[in-house]
Amino acid sequence: MPRDGEVEFEAAAVAESEIRVGPDFFIEKGGHRYAGGHLLIDLWGASNLTDPQRIETALRAAATAAGATILHAHLHQFGEGGGVSGVLVLAESHISIHTWPERDFAAIDVFMCGACDPQRSIPVLRDAFRPTSVDLSEHRRGRLS
């Protein structure tokens, strides 16, 4: 249930036939052309925020679900039991995370270009971190039209 000022997010269904990818990997969808979709995901009341290996596994699963190609992963934990910051570098862009276990909060960015679907990462991330609330915004980066 959304808190004051929050909007519950429902992803709009778009038929695969309505999405085209150009030779520059820009996306054409709904009459718009842009570099990629960028999801900003805030997880509140989240768990599993202190184990870098578990977090990396979750990010890898999210990237795979979205159809992305993983090039490199790097995560850093800030002291035992502390928060974790990390990034998966993708051929199609990146997924990053910053966790604050003392607040049961994680901030995740999922930015992807080409034929990937960043929306498909959301159920995987929800399952991995079990948040009680999710704030989600989507931006079309590099919008040309």
GROMACS .gro file of C-alpha atoms in nm:
model
  145
    1MET     CA    1   0.000   0.000   0.000
    2PRO     CA    2   0.146   0.342  -0.095
    3ARG     CA    3   0.242   0.588   0.177
    4ASP     CA    4   0.142   0.956   0.153
    5GLY     CA    5   0.281   1.108  -0.164
    6GLU     CA    6   0.352   0.772  -0.326
    7VAL     CA    7   0.202   0.636  -0.641
    8GLU     CA    8   0.147   0.265  -0.689
    9PHE     CA    9   0.311   0.169  -1.017
   10GLU     CA   10   0.159  -0.065  -1.272
   11ALA     CA   11   0.364  -0.129  -1.585
   12ALA     CA   12   0.177  -0.062  -1.907
   13ALA     CA   13   0.155  -0.366  -2.128
   14VAL     CA   14   0.311  -0.307  -2.469
   15ALA     CA   15   0.300  -0.570  -2.739
   16GLU     CA   16   0.644  -0.692  -2.849
   17SER     CA   17   0.548  -0.595  -3.205
   18GLU     CA   18   0.516  -0.230  -3.095
   19ILE     CA   19   0.881  -0.206  -2.987
   20ARG     CA   20   1.159  -0.172  -3.244
   21VAL     CA   21   1.533  -0.134  -3.194
   22GLY     CA   22   1.741   0.060  -3.447
   23PRO     CA   23   2.101  -0.011  -3.552
   24ASP     CA   24   2.214   0.246  -3.290
   25PHE     CA   25   2.025   0.044  -3.023
   26PHE     CA   26   1.783   0.333  -2.970
   27ILE     CA   27   1.432   0.214  -2.892
   28GLU     CA   28   1.119   0.306  -3.088
   29LYS     CA   29   0.806   0.257  -2.879
   30GLY     CA   30   0.469   0.427  -2.885
   31GLY     CA   31   0.584   0.681  -3.143
   32HIS     CA   32   0.888   0.781  -2.938
   33ARG     CA   33   1.258   0.720  -3.001
   34TYR     CA   34   1.501   0.712  -2.709
   35ALA     CA   35   1.830   0.562  -2.589
   36GLY     CA   36   1.691   0.344  -2.313
   37GLY     CA   37   1.454   0.293  -2.025
   38HIS     CA   38   1.583   0.392  -1.682
   39LEU     CA   39   1.398   0.262  -1.377
   40LEU     CA   40   1.459   0.424  -1.039
   41ILE     CA   41   1.341   0.177  -0.776
   42ASP     CA   42   1.320   0.256  -0.404
   43LEU     CA   43   1.257  -0.048  -0.186
   44TRP     CA   44   1.123   0.025   0.163
   45GLY     CA   45   1.088  -0.235   0.437
   46ALA     CA   46   1.337  -0.447   0.244
   47SER     CA   47   1.544  -0.741   0.369
   48ASN     CA   48   1.862  -0.920   0.253
   49LEU     CA   49   2.053  -0.590   0.231
   50THR     CA   50   2.389  -0.683   0.390
   51ASP     CA   51   2.517  -0.986   0.199
   52PRO     CA   52   2.713  -0.881  -0.112
   53GLN     CA   53   2.702  -1.232  -0.264
   54ARG     CA   54   2.326  -1.260  -0.221
   55ILE     CA   55   2.280  -0.910  -0.364
   56GLU     CA   56   2.500  -0.989  -0.663
   57THR     CA   57   2.298  -1.306  -0.726
   58ALA     CA   58   1.976  -1.101  -0.719
   59LEU     CA   59   2.114  -0.838  -0.957
   60ARG     CA   60   2.238  -1.106  -1.197
   61ALA     CA   61   1.897  -1.274  -1.193
   62ALA     CA   62   1.728  -0.937  -1.258
   63ALA     CA   63   1.959  -0.866  -1.553
   64THR     CA   64   1.898  -1.212  -1.698
   65ALA     CA   65   1.520  -1.174  -1.661
   66ALA     CA   66   1.539  -0.846  -1.853
   67GLY     CA   67   1.736  -1.008  -2.134
   68ALA     CA   68   2.060  -0.821  -2.063
   69THR     CA   69   2.420  -0.932  -2.117
   70ILE     CA   70   2.632  -0.911  -1.800
   71LEU     CA   71   2.987  -0.788  -1.858
   72HIS     CA   72   3.115  -0.723  -1.505
   73ALA     CA   73   3.000  -0.702  -1.143
   74HIS     CA   74   3.154  -0.508  -0.856
   75LEU     CA   75   3.007  -0.477  -0.506
   76HIS     CA   76   3.145  -0.324  -0.188
   77GLN     CA   77   3.022  -0.371   0.169
   78PHE     CA   78   3.069  -0.091   0.420
   79GLY     CA   79   3.180  -0.291   0.725
   80GLU     CA   80   3.039  -0.618   0.851
   81GLY     CA   81   2.660  -0.595   0.859
   82GLY     CA   82   2.677  -0.260   0.680
   83GLY     CA   83   2.524  -0.141   0.358
   84VAL     CA   84   2.632  -0.253   0.014
   85SER     CA   85   2.691  -0.051  -0.302
   86GLY     CA   86   2.735  -0.227  -0.631
   87VAL     CA   87   2.697  -0.224  -1.004
   88LEU     CA   88   2.650  -0.474  -1.282
   89VAL     CA   89   2.794  -0.337  -1.604
   90LEU     CA   90   2.581  -0.462  -1.891
   91ALA     CA   91   2.637  -0.458  -2.265
   92GLU     CA   92   2.306  -0.270  -2.263
   93SER     CA   93   2.397  -0.028  -1.975
   94HIS     CA   94   2.386  -0.106  -1.600
   95ILE     CA   95   2.205  -0.208  -1.282
   96SER     CA   96   2.322  -0.042  -0.961
   97ILE     CA   97   2.224  -0.075  -0.596
   98HIS     CA   98   2.290   0.110  -0.271
   99THR     CA   99   2.152  -0.036   0.054
  100TRP     CA  100   2.087   0.112   0.397
  101PRO     CA  101   2.007  -0.190   0.618
  102GLU     CA  102   1.964   0.036   0.921
  103ARG     CA  103   1.665   0.188   0.737
  104ASP     CA  104   1.552  -0.131   0.558
  105PHE     CA  105   1.599   0.066   0.234
  106ALA     CA  106   1.758   0.000  -0.104
  107ALA     CA  107   1.792   0.231  -0.404
  108ILE     CA  108   1.822   0.047  -0.735
  109ASP     CA  109   1.875   0.183  -1.087
  110VAL     CA  110   1.803  -0.034  -1.390
  111PHE     CA  111   1.907   0.135  -1.717
  112MET     CA  112   1.890  -0.063  -2.041
  113CYS     CA  113   1.891   0.006  -2.412
  114GLY     CA  114   1.819  -0.216  -2.709
  115ALA     CA  115   1.581  -0.509  -2.694
  116CYS     CA  116   1.606  -0.553  -2.315
  117ASP     CA  117   1.297  -0.498  -2.100
  118PRO     CA  118   1.395  -0.343  -1.763
  119GLN     CA  119   1.038  -0.397  -1.636
  120ARG     CA  120   1.108  -0.770  -1.623
  121SER     CA  121   1.367  -0.710  -1.351
  122ILE     CA  122   1.106  -0.579  -1.106
  123PRO     CA  123   0.949  -0.911  -0.996
  124VAL     CA  124   1.295  -1.062  -0.948
  125LEU     CA  125   1.405  -0.770  -0.728
  126ARG     CA  126   1.080  -0.781  -0.529
  127ASP     CA  127   1.130  -1.152  -0.466
  128ALA     CA  128   1.494  -1.111  -0.363
  129PHE     CA  129   1.450  -0.816  -0.124
  130ARG     CA  130   1.088  -0.864  -0.007
  131PRO     CA  131   1.005  -0.492   0.034
  132THR     CA  132   0.684  -0.382   0.203
  133SER     CA  133   0.666  -0.081  -0.031
  134VAL     CA  134   0.812   0.008  -0.371
  135ASP     CA  135   0.849   0.356  -0.520
  136LEU     CA  136   0.915   0.332  -0.891
  137SER     CA  137   0.971   0.590  -1.161
  138GLU     CA  138   1.062   0.534  -1.523
  139HIS     CA  139   1.253   0.771  -1.747
  140ARG     CA  140   1.319   0.751  -2.118
  141ARG     CA  141   1.682   0.857  -2.150
  142GLY     CA  142   1.817   1.026  -2.463
  143ARG     CA  143   1.470   1.098  -2.596
  144LEU     CA  144   1.475   1.214  -2.959
  145SER     CA  145   1.100   1.224  -3.024
   0.00000   0.00000   0.00000
